[in-house]
PDB file of C-alpha atoms in Angstrom:
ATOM      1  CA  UNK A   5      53.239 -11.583  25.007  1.00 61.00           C
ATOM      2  CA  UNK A   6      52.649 -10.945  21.413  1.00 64.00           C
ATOM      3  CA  UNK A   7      49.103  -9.461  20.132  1.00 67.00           C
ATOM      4  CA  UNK A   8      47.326 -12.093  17.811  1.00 67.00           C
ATOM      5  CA  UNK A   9      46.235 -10.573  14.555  1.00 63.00           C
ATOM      6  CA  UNK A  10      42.330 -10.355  14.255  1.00 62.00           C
ATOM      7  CA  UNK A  11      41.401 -11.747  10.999  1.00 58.00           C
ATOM      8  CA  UNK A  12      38.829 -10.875   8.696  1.00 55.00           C
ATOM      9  CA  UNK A  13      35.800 -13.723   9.018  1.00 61.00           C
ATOM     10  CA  UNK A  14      36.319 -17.224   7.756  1.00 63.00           C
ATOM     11  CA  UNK A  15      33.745 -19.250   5.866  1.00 60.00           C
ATOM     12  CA  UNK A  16      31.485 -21.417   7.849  1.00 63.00           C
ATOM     13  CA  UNK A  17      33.172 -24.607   8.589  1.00 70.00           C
ATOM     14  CA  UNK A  18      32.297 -27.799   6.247  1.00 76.00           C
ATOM     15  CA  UNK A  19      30.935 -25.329   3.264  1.00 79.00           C
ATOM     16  CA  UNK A  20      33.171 -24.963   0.131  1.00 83.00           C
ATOM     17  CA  UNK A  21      33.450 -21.459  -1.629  1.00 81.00           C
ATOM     18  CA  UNK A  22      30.510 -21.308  -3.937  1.00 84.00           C
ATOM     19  CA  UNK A  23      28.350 -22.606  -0.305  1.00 83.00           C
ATOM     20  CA  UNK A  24      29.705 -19.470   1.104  1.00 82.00           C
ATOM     21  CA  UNK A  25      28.908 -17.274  -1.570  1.00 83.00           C
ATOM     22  CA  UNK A  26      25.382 -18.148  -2.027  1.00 87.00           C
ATOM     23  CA  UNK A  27      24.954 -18.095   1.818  1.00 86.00           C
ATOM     24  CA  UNK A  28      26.295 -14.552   1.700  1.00 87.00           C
ATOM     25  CA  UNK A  29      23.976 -13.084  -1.209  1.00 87.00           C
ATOM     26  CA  UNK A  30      21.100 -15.054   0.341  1.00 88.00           C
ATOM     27  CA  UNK A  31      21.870 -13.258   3.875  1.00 87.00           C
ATOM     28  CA  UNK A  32      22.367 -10.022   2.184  1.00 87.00           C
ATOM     29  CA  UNK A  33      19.196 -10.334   0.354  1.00 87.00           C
ATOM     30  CA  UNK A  34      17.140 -11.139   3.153  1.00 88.00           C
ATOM     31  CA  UNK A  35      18.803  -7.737   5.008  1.00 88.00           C
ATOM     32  CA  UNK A  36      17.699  -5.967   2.006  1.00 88.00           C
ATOM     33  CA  UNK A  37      14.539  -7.303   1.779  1.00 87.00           C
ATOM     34  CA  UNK A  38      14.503  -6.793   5.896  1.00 88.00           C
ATOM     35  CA  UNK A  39      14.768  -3.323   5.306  1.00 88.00           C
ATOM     36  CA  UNK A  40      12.580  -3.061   2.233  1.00 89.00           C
ATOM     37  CA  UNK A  41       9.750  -4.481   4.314  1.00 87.00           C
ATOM     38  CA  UNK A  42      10.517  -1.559   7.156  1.00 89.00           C
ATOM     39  CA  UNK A  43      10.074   1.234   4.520  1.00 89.00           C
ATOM     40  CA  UNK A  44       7.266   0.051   3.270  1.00 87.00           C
ATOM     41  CA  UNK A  45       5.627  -0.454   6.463  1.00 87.00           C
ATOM     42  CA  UNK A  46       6.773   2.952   7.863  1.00 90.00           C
ATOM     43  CA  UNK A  47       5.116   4.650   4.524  1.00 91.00           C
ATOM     44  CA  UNK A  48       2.076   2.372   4.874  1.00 88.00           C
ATOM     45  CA  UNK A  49       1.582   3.756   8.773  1.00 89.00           C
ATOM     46  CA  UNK A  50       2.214   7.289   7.347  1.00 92.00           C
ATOM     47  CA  UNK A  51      -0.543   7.280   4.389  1.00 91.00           C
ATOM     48  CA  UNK A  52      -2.571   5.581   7.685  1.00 89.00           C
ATOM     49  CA  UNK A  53      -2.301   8.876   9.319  1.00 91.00           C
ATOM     50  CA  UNK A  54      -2.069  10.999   6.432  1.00 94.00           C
ATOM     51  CA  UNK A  55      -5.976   9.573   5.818  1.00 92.00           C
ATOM     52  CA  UNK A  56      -6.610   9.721   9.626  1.00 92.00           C
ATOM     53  CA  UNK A  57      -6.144  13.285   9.850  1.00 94.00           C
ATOM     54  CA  UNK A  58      -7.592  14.144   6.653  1.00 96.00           C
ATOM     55  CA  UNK A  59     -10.558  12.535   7.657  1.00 95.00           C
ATOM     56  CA  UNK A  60     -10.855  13.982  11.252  1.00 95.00           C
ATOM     57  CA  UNK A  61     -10.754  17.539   9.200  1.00 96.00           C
ATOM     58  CA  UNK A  62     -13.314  16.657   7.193  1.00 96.00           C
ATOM     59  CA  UNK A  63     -15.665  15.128  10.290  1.00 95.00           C
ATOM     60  CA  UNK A  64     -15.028  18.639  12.090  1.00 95.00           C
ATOM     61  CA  UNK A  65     -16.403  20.465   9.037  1.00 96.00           C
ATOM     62  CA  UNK A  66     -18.682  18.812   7.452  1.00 95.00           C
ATOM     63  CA  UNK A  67     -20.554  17.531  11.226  1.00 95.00           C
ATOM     64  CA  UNK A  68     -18.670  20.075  13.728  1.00 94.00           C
ATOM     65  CA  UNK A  69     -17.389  16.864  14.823  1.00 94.00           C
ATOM     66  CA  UNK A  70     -14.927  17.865  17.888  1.00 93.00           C
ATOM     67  CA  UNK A  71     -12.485  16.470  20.455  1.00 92.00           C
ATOM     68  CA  UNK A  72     -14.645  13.752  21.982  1.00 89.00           C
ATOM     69  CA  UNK A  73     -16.840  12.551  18.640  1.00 92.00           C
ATOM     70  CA  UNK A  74     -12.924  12.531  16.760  1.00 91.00           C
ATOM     71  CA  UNK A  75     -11.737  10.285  19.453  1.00 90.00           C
ATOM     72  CA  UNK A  76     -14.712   7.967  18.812  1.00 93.00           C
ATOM     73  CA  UNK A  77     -14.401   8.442  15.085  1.00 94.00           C
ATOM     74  CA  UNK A  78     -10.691   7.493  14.650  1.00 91.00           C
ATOM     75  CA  UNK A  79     -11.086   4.207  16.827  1.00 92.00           C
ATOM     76  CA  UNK A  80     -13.773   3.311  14.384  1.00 94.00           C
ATOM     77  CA  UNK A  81     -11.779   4.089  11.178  1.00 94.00           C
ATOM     78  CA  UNK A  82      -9.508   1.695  12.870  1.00 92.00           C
ATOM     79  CA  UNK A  83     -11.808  -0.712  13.432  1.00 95.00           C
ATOM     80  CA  UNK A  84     -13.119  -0.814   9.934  1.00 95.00           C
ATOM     81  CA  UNK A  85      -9.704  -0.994   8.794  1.00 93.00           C
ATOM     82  CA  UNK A  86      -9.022  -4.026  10.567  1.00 94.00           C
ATOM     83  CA  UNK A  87     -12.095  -5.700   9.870  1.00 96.00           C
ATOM     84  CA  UNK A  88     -11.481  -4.982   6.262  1.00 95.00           C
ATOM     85  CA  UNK A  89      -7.788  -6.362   6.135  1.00 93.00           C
ATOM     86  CA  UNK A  90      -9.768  -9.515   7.867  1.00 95.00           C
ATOM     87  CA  UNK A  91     -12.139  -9.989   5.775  1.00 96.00           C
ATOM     88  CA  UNK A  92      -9.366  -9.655   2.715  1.00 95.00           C
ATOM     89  CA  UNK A  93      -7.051 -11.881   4.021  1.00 94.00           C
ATOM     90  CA  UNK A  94      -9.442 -14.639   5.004  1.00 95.00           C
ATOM     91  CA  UNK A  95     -10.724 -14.987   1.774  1.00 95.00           C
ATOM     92  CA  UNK A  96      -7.541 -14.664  -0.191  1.00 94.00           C
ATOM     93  CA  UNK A  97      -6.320 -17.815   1.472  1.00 93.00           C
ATOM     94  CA  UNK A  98      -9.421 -19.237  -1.008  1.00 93.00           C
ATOM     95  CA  UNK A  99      -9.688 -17.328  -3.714  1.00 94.00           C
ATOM     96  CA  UNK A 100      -6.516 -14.777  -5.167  1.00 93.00           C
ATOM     97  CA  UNK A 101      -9.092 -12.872  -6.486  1.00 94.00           C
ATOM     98  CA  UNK A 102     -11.101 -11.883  -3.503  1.00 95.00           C
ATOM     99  CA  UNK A 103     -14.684 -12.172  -5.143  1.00 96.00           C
ATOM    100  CA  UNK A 104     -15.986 -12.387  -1.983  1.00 97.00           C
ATOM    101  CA  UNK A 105     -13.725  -9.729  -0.124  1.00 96.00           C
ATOM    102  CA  UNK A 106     -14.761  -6.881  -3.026  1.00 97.00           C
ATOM    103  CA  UNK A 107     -18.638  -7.818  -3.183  1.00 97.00           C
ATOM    104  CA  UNK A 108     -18.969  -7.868   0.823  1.00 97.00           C
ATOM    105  CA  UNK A 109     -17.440  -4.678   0.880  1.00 97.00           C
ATOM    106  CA  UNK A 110     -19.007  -3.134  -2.223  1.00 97.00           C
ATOM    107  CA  UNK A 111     -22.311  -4.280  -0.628  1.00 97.00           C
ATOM    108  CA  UNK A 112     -21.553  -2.082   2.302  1.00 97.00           C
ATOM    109  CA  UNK A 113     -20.646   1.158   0.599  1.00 97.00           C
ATOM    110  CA  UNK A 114     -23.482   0.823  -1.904  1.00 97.00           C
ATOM    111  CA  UNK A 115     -25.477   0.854   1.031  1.00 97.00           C
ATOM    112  CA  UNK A 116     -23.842   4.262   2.065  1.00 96.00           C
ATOM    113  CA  UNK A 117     -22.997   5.752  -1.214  1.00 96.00           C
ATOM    114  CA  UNK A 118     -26.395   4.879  -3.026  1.00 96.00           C
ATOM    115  CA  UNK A 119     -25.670   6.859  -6.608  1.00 96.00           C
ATOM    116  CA  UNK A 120     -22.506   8.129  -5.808  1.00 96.00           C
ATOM    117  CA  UNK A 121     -21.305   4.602  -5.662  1.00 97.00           C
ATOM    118  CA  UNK A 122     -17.928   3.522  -7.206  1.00 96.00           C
ATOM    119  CA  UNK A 123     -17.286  -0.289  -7.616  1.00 96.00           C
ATOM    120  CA  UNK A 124     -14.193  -1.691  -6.248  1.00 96.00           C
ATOM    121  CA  UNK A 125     -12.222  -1.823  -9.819  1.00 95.00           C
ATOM    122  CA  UNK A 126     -12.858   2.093 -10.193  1.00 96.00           C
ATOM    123  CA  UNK A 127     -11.942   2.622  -6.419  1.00 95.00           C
ATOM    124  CA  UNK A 128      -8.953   0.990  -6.812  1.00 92.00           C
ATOM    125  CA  UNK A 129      -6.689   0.991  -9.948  1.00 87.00           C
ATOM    126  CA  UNK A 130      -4.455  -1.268 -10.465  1.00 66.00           C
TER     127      UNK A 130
END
């Protein structure tokens, strides 16, 4: 019996050439944007930690903050995070420029900052 020669992969049946071709580019953009996404999201986690464990030193010397408090500490930082990304996301489904996100939050850290206070624009350049 004779071997059958494997062929290289046809175009989808019922779509001319152009069909293909766009289907192609559009698959291979989505792969690149696929992977994009994963970069960003494994950089994101790292700066996550990066701030994690820069703020765990800090606890430790500035409060002798150990083992147990740290523990404690990082779930809240976590927390806080989350609520924060909430609280963003919520109100960006209203309003793109999260008036109500920044002032709830500024609220918050005014509270803690008193003087030393920076406003959201100066905390976060754009």
């Amino acid at each position: 019996m004779k071997k059958q020669k494997k062929h290289g992969p046809t175009k989808p049946q019922g779509l001319n050439l152009a069909q293909t071709m766009r289907l192609e580019k559009q698959v291979k953009q989505e792969t690149i944007h696929a992977e994009a996404w994963a970069l960003f999201r494994r950089w994101s986690n790292n700066l996550q930690q990066e701030v994690i464990d820069a703020a765990f030193m800090a606890a430790n010397d500035m409060f002798g903050m150990g083992p147990g408090r740290c523990e404690e500490f990082g779930k809240l930082i976590i927390s806080y995070r989350d609520e924060i990304t909430e609280l963003i996301n919520t109100d960006y489904e209203d309003d793109t420029e999260l008036v109500y996100a920044k002032a709830k939050i500024d609220q918050r850290l005014k509270q803690i900052c008193g003087g030393k206070f920076d406003p959201w624009e100066v905390r976060y350049k754009t």
